[in-house]
Tab-separated table of N, CA and C in Angstrom:
chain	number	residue	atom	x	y	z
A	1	UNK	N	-106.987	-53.398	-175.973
A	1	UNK	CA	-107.594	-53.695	-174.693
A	1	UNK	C	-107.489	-52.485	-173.773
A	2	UNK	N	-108.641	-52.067	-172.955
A	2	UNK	CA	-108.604	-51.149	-172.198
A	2	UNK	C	-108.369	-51.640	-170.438
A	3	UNK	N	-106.781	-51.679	-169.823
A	3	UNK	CA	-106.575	-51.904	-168.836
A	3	UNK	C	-107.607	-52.243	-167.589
A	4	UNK	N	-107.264	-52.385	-166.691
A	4	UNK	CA	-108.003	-52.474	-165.662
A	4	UNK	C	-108.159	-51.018	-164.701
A	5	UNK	N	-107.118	-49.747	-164.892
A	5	UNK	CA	-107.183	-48.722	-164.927
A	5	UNK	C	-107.711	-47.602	-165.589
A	6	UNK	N	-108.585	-48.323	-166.982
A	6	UNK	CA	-108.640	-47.436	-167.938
A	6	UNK	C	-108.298	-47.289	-168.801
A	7	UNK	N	-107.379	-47.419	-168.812
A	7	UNK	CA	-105.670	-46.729	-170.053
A	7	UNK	C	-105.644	-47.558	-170.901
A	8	UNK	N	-105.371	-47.334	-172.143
A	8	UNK	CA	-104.705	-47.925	-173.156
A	8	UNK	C	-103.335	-48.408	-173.370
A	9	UNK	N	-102.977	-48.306	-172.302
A	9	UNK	CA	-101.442	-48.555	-172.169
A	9	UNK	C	-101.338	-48.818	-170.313
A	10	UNK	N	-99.738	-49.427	-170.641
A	10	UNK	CA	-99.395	-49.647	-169.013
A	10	UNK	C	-98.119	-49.688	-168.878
A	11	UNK	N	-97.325	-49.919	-168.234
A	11	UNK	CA	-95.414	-49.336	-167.802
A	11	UNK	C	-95.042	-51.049	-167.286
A	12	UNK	N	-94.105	-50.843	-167.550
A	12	UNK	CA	-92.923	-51.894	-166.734
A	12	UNK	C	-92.494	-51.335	-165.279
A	13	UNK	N	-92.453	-52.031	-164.519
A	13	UNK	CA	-92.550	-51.272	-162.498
A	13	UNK	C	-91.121	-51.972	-162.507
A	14	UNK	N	-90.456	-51.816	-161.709
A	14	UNK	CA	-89.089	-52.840	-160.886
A	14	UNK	C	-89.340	-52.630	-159.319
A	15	UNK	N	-89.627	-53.611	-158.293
A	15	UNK	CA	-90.379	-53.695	-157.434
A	15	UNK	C	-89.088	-53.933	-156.748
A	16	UNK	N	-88.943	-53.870	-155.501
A	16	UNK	CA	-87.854	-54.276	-154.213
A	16	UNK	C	-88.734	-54.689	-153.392
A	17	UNK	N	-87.926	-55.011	-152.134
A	17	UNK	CA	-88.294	-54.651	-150.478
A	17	UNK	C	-87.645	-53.534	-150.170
A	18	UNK	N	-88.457	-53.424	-148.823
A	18	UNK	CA	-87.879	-51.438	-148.126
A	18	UNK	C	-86.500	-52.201	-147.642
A	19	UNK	N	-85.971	-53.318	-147.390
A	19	UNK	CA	-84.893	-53.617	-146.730
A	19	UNK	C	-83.781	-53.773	-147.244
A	20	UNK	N	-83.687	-53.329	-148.823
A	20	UNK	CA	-82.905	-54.050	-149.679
A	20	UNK	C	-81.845	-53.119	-150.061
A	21	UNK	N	-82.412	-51.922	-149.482
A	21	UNK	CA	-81.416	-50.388	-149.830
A	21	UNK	C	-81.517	-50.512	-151.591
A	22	UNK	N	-82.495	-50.990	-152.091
A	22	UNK	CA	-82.395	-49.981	-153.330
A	22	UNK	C	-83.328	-49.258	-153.381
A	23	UNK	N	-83.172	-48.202	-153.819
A	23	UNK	CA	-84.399	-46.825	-153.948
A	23	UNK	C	-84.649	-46.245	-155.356
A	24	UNK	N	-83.404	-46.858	-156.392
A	24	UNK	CA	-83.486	-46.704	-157.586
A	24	UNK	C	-83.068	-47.522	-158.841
A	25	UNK	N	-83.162	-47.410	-159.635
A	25	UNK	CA	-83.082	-48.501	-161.160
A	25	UNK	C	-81.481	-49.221	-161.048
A	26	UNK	N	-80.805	-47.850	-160.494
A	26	UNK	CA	-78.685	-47.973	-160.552
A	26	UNK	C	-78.682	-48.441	-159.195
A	27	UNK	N	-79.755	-48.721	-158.525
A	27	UNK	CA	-79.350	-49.492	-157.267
A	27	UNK	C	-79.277	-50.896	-157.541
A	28	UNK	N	-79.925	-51.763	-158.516
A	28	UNK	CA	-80.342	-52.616	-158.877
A	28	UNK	C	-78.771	-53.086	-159.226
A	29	UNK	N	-77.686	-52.791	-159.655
A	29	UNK	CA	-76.746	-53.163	-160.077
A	29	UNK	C	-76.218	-54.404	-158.867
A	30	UNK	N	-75.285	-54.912	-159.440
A	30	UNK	CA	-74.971	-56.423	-158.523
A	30	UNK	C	-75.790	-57.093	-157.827
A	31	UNK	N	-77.090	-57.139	-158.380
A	31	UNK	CA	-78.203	-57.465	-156.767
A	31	UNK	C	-78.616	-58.471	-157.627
A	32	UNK	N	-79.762	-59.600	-157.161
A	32	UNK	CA	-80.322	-60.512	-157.908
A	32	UNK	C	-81.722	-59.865	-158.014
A	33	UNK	N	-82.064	-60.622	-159.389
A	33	UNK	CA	-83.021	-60.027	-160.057
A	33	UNK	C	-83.951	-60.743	-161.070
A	34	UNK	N	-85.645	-60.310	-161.149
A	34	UNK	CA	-86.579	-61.633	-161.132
A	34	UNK	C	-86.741	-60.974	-162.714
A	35	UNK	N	-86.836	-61.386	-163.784
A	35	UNK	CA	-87.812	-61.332	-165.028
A	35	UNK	C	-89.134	-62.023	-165.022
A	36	UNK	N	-90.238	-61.722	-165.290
A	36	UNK	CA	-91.550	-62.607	-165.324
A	36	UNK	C	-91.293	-63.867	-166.007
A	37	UNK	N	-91.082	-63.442	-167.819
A	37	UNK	CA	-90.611	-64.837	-168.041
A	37	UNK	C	-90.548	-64.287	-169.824
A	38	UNK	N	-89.710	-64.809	-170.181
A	38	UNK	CA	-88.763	-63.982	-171.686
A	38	UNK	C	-89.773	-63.615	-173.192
A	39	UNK	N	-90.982	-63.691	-172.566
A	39	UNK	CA	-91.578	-63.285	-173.687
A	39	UNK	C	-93.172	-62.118	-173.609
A	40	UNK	N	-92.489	-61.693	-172.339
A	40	UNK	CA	-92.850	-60.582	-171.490
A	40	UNK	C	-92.162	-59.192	-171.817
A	41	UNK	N	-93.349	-57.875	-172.388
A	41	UNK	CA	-92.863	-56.578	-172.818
A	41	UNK	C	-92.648	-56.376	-171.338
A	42	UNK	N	-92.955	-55.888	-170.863
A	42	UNK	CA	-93.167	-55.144	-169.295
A	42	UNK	C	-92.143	-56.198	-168.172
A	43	UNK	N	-92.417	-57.278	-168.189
A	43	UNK	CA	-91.441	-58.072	-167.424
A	43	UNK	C	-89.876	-58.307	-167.668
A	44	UNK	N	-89.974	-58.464	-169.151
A	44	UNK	CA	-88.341	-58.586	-169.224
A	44	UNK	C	-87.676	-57.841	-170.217
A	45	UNK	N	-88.191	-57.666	-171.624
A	45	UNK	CA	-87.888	-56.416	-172.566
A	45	UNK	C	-87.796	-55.434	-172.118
A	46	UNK	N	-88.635	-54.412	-171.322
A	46	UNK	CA	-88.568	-53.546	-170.951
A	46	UNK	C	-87.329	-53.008	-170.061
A	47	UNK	N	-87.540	-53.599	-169.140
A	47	UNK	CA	-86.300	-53.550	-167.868
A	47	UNK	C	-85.003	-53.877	-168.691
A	48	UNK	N	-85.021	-54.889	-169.298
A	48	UNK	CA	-83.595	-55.455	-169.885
A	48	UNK	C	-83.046	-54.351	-170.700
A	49	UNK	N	-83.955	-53.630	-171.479
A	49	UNK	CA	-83.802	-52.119	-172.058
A	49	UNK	C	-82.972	-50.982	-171.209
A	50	UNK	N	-83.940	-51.007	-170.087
A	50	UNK	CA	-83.717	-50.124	-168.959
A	50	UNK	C	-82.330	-50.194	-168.295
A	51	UNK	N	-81.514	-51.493	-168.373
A	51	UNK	CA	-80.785	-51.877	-167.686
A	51	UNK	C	-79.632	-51.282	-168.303
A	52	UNK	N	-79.774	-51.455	-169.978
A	52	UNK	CA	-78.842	-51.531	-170.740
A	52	UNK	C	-78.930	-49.953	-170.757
A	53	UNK	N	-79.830	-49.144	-170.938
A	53	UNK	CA	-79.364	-47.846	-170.863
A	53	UNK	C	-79.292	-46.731	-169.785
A	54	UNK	N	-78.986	-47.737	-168.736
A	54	UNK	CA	-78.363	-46.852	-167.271
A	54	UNK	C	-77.406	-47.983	-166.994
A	55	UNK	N	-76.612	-48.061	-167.610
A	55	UNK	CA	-75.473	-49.319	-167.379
A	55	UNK	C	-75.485	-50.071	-165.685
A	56	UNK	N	-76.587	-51.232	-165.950
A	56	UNK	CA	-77.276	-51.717	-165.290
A	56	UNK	C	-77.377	-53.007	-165.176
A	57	UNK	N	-76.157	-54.139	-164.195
A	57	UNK	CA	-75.349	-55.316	-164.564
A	57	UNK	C	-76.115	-56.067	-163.246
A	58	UNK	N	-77.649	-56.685	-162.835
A	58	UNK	CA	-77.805	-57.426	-162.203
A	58	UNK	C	-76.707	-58.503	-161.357
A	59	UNK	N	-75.893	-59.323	-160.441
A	59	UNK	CA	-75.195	-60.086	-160.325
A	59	UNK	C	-76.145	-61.663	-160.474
A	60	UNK	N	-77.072	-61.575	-160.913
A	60	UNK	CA	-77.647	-63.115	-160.804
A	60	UNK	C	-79.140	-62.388	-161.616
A	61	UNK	N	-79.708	-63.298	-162.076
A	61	UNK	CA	-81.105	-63.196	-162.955
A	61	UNK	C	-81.767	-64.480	-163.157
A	62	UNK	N	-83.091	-64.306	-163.094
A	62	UNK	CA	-83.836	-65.544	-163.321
A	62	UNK	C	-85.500	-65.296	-163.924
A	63	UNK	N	-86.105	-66.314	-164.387
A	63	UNK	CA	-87.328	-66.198	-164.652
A	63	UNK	C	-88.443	-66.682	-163.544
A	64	UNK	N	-89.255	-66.126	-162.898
A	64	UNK	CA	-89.895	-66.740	-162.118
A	64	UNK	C	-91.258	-67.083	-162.599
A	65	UNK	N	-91.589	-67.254	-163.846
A	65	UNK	CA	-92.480	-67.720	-165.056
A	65	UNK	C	-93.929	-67.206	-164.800
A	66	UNK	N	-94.029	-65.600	-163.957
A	66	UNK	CA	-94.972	-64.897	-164.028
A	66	UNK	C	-94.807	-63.813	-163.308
A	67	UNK	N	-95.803	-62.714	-163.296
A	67	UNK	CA	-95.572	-61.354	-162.656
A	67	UNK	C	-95.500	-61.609	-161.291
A	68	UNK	N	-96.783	-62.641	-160.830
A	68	UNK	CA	-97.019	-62.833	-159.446
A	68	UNK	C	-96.003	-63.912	-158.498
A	69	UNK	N	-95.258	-64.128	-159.856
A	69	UNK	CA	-94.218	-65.385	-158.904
A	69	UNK	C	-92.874	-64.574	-158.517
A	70	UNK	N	-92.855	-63.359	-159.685
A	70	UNK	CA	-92.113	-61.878	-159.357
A	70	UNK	C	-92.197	-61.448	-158.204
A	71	UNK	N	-93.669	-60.982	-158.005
A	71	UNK	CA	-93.617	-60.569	-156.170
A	71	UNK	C	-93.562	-61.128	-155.408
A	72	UNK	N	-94.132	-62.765	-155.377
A	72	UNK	CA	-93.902	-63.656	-153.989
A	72	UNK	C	-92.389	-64.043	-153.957
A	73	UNK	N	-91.654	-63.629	-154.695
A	73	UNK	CA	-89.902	-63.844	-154.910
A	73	UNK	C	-89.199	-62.723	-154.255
A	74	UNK	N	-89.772	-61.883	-154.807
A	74	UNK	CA	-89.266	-60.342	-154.082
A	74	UNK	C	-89.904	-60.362	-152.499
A	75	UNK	N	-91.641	-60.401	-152.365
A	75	UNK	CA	-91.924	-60.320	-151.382
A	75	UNK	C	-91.113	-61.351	-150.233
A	76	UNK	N	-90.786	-62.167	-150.650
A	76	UNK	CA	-90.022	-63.531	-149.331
A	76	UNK	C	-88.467	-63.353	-149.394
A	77	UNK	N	-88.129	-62.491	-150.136
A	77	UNK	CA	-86.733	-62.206	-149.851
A	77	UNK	C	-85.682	-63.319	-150.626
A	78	UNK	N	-86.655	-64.436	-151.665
A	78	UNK	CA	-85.897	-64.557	-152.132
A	78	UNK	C	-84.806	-64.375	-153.659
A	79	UNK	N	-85.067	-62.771	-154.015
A	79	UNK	CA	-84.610	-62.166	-154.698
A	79	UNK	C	-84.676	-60.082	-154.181
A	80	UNK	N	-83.517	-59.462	-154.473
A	80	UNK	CA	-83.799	-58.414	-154.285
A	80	UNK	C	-84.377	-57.452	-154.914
A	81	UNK	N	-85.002	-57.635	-156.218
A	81	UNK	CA	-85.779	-56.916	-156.731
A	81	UNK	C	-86.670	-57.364	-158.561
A	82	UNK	N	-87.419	-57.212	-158.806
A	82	UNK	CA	-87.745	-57.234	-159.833
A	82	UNK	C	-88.790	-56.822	-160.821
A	83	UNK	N	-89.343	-57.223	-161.867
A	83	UNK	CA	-90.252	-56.701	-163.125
A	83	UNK	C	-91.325	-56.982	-163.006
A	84	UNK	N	-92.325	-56.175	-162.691
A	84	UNK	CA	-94.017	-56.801	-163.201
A	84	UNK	C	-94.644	-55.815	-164.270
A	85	UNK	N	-95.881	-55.254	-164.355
A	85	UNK	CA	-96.158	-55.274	-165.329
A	85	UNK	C	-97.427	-53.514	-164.136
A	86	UNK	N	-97.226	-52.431	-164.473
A	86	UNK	CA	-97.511	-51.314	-163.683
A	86	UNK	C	-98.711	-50.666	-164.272
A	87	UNK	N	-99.637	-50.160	-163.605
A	87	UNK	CA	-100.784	-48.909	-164.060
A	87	UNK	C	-100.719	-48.151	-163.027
A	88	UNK	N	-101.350	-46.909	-163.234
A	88	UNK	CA	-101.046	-45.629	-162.051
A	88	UNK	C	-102.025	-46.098	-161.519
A	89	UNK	N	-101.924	-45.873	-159.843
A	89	UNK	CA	-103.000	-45.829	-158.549
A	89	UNK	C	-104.521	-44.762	-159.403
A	90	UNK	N	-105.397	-45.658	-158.874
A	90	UNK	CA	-106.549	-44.718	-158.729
A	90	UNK	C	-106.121	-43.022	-158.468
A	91	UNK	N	-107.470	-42.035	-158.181
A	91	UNK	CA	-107.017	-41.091	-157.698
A	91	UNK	C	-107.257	-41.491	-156.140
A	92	UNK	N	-108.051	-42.641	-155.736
A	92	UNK	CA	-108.332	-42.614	-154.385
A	92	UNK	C	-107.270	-43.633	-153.722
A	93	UNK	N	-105.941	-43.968	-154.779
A	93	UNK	CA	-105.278	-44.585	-154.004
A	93	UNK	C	-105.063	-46.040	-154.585
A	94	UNK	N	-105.906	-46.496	-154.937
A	94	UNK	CA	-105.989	-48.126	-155.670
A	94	UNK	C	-104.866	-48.645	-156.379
A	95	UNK	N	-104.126	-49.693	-156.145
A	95	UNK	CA	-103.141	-50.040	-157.213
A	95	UNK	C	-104.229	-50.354	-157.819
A	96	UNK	N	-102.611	-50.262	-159.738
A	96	UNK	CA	-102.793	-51.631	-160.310
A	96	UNK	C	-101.760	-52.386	-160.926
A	97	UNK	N	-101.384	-52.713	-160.853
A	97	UNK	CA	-100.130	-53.620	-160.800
A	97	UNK	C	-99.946	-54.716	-160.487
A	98	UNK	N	-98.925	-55.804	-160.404
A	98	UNK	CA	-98.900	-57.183	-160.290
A	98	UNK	C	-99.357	-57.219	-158.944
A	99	UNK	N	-98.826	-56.377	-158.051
A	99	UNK	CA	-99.107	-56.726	-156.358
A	99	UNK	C	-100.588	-56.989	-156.104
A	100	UNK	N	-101.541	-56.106	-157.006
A	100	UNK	CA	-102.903	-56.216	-156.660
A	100	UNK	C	-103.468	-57.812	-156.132
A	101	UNK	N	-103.263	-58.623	-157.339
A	101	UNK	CA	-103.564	-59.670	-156.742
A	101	UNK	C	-103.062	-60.561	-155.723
A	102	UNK	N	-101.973	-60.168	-154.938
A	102	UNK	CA	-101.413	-61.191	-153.521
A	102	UNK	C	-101.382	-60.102	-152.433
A	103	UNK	N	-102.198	-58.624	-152.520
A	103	UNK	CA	-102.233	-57.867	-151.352
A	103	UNK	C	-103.151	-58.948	-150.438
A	104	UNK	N	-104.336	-59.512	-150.703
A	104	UNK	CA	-105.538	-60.221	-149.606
A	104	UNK	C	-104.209	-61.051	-148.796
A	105	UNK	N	-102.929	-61.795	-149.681
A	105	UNK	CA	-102.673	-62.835	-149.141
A	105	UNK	C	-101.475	-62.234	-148.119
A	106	UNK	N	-100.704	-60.939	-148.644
A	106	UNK	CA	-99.935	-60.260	-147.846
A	106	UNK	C	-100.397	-59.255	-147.574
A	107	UNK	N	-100.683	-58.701	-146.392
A	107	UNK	CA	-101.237	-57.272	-146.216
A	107	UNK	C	-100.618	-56.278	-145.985
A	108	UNK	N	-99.531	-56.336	-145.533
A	108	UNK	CA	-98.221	-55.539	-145.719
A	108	UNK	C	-97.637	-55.248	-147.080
A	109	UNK	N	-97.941	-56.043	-148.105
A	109	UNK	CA	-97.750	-56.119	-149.696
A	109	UNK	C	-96.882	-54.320	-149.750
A	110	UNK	N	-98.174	-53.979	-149.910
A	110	UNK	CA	-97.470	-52.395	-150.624
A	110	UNK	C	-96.613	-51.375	-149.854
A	111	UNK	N	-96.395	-51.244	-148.541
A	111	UNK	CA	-95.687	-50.682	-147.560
A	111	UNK	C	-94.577	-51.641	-147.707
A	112	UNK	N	-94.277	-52.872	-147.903
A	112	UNK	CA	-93.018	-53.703	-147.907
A	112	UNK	C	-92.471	-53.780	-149.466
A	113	UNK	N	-93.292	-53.804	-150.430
A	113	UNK	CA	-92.210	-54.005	-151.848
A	113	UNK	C	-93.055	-52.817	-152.597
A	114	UNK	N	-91.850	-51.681	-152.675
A	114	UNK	CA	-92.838	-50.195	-153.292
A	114	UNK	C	-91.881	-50.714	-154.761
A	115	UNK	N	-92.641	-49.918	-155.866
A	115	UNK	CA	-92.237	-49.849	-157.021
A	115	UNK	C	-91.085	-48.577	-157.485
A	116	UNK	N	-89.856	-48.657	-157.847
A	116	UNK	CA	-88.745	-48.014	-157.536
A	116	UNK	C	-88.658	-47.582	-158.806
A	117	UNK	N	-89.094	-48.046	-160.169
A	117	UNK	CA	-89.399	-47.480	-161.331
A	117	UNK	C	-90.184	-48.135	-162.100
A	118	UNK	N	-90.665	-47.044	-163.318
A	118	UNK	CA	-91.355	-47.064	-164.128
A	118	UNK	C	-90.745	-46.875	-165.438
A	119	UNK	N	-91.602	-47.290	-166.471
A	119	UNK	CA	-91.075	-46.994	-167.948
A	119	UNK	C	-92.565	-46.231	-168.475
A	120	UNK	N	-91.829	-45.548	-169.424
A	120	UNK	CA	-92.540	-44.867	-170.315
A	120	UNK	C	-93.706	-45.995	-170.607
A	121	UNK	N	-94.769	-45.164	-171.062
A	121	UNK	CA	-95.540	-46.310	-171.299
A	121	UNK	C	-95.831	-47.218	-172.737
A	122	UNK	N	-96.594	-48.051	-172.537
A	122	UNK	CA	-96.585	-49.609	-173.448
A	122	UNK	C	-97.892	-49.800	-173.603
A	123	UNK	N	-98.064	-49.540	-174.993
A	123	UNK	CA	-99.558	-49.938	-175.434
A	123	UNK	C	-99.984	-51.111	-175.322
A	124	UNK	N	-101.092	-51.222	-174.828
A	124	UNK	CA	-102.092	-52.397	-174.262
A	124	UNK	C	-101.986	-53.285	-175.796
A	125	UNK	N	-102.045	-54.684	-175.577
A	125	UNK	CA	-101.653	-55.229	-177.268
A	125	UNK	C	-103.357	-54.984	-177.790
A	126	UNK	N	-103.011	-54.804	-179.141
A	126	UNK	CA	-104.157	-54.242	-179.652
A	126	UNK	C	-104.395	-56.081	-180.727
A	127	UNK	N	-105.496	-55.632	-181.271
A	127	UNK	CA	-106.298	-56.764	-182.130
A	127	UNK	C	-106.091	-56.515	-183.374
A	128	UNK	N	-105.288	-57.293	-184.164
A	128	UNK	CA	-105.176	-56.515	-185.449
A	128	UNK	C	-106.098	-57.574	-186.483
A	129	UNK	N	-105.988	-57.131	-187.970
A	129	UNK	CA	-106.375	-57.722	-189.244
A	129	UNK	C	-105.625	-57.507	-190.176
A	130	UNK	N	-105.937	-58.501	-191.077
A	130	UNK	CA	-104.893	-58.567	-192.403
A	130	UNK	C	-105.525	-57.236	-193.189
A	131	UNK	N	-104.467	-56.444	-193.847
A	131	UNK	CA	-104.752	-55.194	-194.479
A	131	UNK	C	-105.710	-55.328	-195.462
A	132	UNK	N	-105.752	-56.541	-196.342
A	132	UNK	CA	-106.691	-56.744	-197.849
A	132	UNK	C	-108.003	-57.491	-196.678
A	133	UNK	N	-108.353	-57.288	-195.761
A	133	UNK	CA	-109.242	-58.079	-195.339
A	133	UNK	C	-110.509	-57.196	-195.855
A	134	UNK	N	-111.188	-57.338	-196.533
A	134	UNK	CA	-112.905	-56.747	-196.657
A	134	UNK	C	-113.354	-55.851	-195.702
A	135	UNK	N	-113.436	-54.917	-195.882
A	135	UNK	CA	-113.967	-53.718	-195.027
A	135	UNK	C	-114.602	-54.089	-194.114
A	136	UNK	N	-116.350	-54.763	-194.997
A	136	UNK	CA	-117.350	-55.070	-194.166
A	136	UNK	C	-117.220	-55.925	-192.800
A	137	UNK	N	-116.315	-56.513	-193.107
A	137	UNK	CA	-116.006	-57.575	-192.403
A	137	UNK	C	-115.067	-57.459	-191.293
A	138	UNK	N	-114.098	-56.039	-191.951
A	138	UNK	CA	-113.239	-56.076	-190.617
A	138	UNK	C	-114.367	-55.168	-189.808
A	139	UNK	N	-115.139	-54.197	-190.189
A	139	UNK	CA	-116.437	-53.676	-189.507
A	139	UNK	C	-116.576	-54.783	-188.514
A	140	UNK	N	-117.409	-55.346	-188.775
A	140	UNK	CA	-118.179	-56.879	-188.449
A	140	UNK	C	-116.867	-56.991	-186.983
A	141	UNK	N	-115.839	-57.544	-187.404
A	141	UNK	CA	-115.100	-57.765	-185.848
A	141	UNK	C	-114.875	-56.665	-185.033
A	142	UNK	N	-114.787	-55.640	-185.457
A	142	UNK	CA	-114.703	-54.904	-184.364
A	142	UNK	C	-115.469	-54.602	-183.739
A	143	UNK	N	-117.038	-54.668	-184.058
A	143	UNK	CA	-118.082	-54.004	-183.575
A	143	UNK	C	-118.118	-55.781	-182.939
A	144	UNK	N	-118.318	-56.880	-182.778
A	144	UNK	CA	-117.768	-58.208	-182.398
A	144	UNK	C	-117.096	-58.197	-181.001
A	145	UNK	N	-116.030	-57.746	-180.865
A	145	UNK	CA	-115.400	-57.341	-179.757
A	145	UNK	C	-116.024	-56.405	-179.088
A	146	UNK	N	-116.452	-55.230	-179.615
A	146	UNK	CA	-117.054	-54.196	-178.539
A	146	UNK	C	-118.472	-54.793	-177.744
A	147	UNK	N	-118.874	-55.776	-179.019
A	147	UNK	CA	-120.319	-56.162	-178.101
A	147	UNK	C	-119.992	-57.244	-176.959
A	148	UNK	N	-118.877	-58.317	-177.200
A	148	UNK	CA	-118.836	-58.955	-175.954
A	148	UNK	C	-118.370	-58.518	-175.072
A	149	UNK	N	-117.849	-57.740	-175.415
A	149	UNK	CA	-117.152	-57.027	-173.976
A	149	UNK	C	-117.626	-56.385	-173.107
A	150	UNK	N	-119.412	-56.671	-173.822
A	150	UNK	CA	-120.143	-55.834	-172.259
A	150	UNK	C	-120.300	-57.413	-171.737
A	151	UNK	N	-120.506	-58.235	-172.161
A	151	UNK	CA	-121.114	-59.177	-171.436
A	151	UNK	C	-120.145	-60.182	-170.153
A	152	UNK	N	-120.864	-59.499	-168.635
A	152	UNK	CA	-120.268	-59.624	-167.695
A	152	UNK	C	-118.953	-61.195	-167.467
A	153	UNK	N	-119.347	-61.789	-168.222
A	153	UNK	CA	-118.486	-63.540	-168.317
A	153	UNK	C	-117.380	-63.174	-168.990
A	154	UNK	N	-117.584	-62.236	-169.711
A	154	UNK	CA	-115.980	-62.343	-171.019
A	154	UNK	C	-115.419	-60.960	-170.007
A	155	UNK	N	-116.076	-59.992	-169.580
A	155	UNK	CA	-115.459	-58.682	-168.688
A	155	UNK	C	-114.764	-59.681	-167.456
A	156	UNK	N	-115.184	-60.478	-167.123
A	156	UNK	CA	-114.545	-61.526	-165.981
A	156	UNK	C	-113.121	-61.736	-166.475
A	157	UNK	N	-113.327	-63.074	-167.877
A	157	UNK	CA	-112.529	-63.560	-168.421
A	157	UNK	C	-111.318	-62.530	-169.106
A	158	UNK	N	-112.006	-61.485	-169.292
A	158	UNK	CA	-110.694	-60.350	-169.819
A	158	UNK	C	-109.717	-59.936	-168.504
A	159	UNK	N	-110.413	-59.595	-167.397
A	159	UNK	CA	-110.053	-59.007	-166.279
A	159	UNK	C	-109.313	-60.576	-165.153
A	160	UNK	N	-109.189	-61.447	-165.513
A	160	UNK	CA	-108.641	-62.791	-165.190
A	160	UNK	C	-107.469	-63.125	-166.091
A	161	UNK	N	-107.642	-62.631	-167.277
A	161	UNK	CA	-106.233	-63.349	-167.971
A	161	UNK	C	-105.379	-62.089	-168.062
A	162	UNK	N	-106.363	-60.681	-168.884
A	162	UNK	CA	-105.332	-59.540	-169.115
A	162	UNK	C	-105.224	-58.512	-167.537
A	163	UNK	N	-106.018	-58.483	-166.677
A	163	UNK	CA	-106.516	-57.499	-166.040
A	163	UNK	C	-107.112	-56.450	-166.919
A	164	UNK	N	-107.693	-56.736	-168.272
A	164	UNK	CA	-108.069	-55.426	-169.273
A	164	UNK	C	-109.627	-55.408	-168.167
A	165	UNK	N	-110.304	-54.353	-168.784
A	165	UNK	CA	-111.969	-54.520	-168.579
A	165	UNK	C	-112.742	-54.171	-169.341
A	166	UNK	N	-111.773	-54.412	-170.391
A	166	UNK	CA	-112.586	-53.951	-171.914
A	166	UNK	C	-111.933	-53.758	-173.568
């Protein structure tokens, strides 16, 4: 899938508030802290990685059973920081990241919960096939996928479930 940025890939973010005095990953230590929800690369593998190799001991953890329930948790203060799921800004500035979708509802969004890190990046999940599958045929799906994916309903439906746009 090709992001909503473009990319073939995208990062794990760890998001705060400006009020929370953390500015970095080792600030995160003793603080409470949101995972999307445990079967999340970018929300909770990732970071939980991250944690473990900057000896990195949350005092409280929870699932808030999505990226966006991540920021309205962080954004309301009731957690001090946590995991969504990151792409780099436009060049003109544009997120893309979990916040994108609750900036309309907070407009302060990105000046109040900045993203304090990133991970290396994480390939967009790709579409696979069984190896003995018939050539012709795995032909056949891929060229399958490339054709719906112009058609504006499934570019919706991609950009609604994955944020991909292609």
């Amino acid at each position: 899938l090709i992001n909503e940025s473009g990319k073939m890939y995208y990062r794990s973010g760890i998001i705060t508030r400006n009020d929370t005095g953390i500015k970095a990953i080792a600030d995160v230590n003793g603080k409470t802290f949101a995972y999307s929800d445990p079967f999340s690369m970018a929300g909770y593998l990732t970071p939980l990685s991250a944690f473990k190799d900057n000896s990195v001991d949350p005092s409280n953890t929870t699932f808030a059973g999505s990226y966006y329930g991540v920021v309205e948790m962080v954004y309301n203060g009731l957690i001090n920081a946590g995991a969504i799921y990151f792409s780099e800004r436009d060049p003109d500035g544009r997120i893309h990241d979990a916040r994108l979708k609750l900036v309309n509802k907070y407009n302060d969004m990105i000046d109040k919960v900045p993203v304090i890190f990133t991970s290396d990046p994480i390939p967009t999940p790709p579409v696979v096939v069984r190896a003995d599958l018939d050539p012709g045929l795995k032909e056949k799906v891929k060229r399958s996928f490339q054709l719906v994916a112009l058609d504006p309903g499934v570019v919706g439906a991609l950009s609604s479930m994955y944020d991909a746009k292609g």
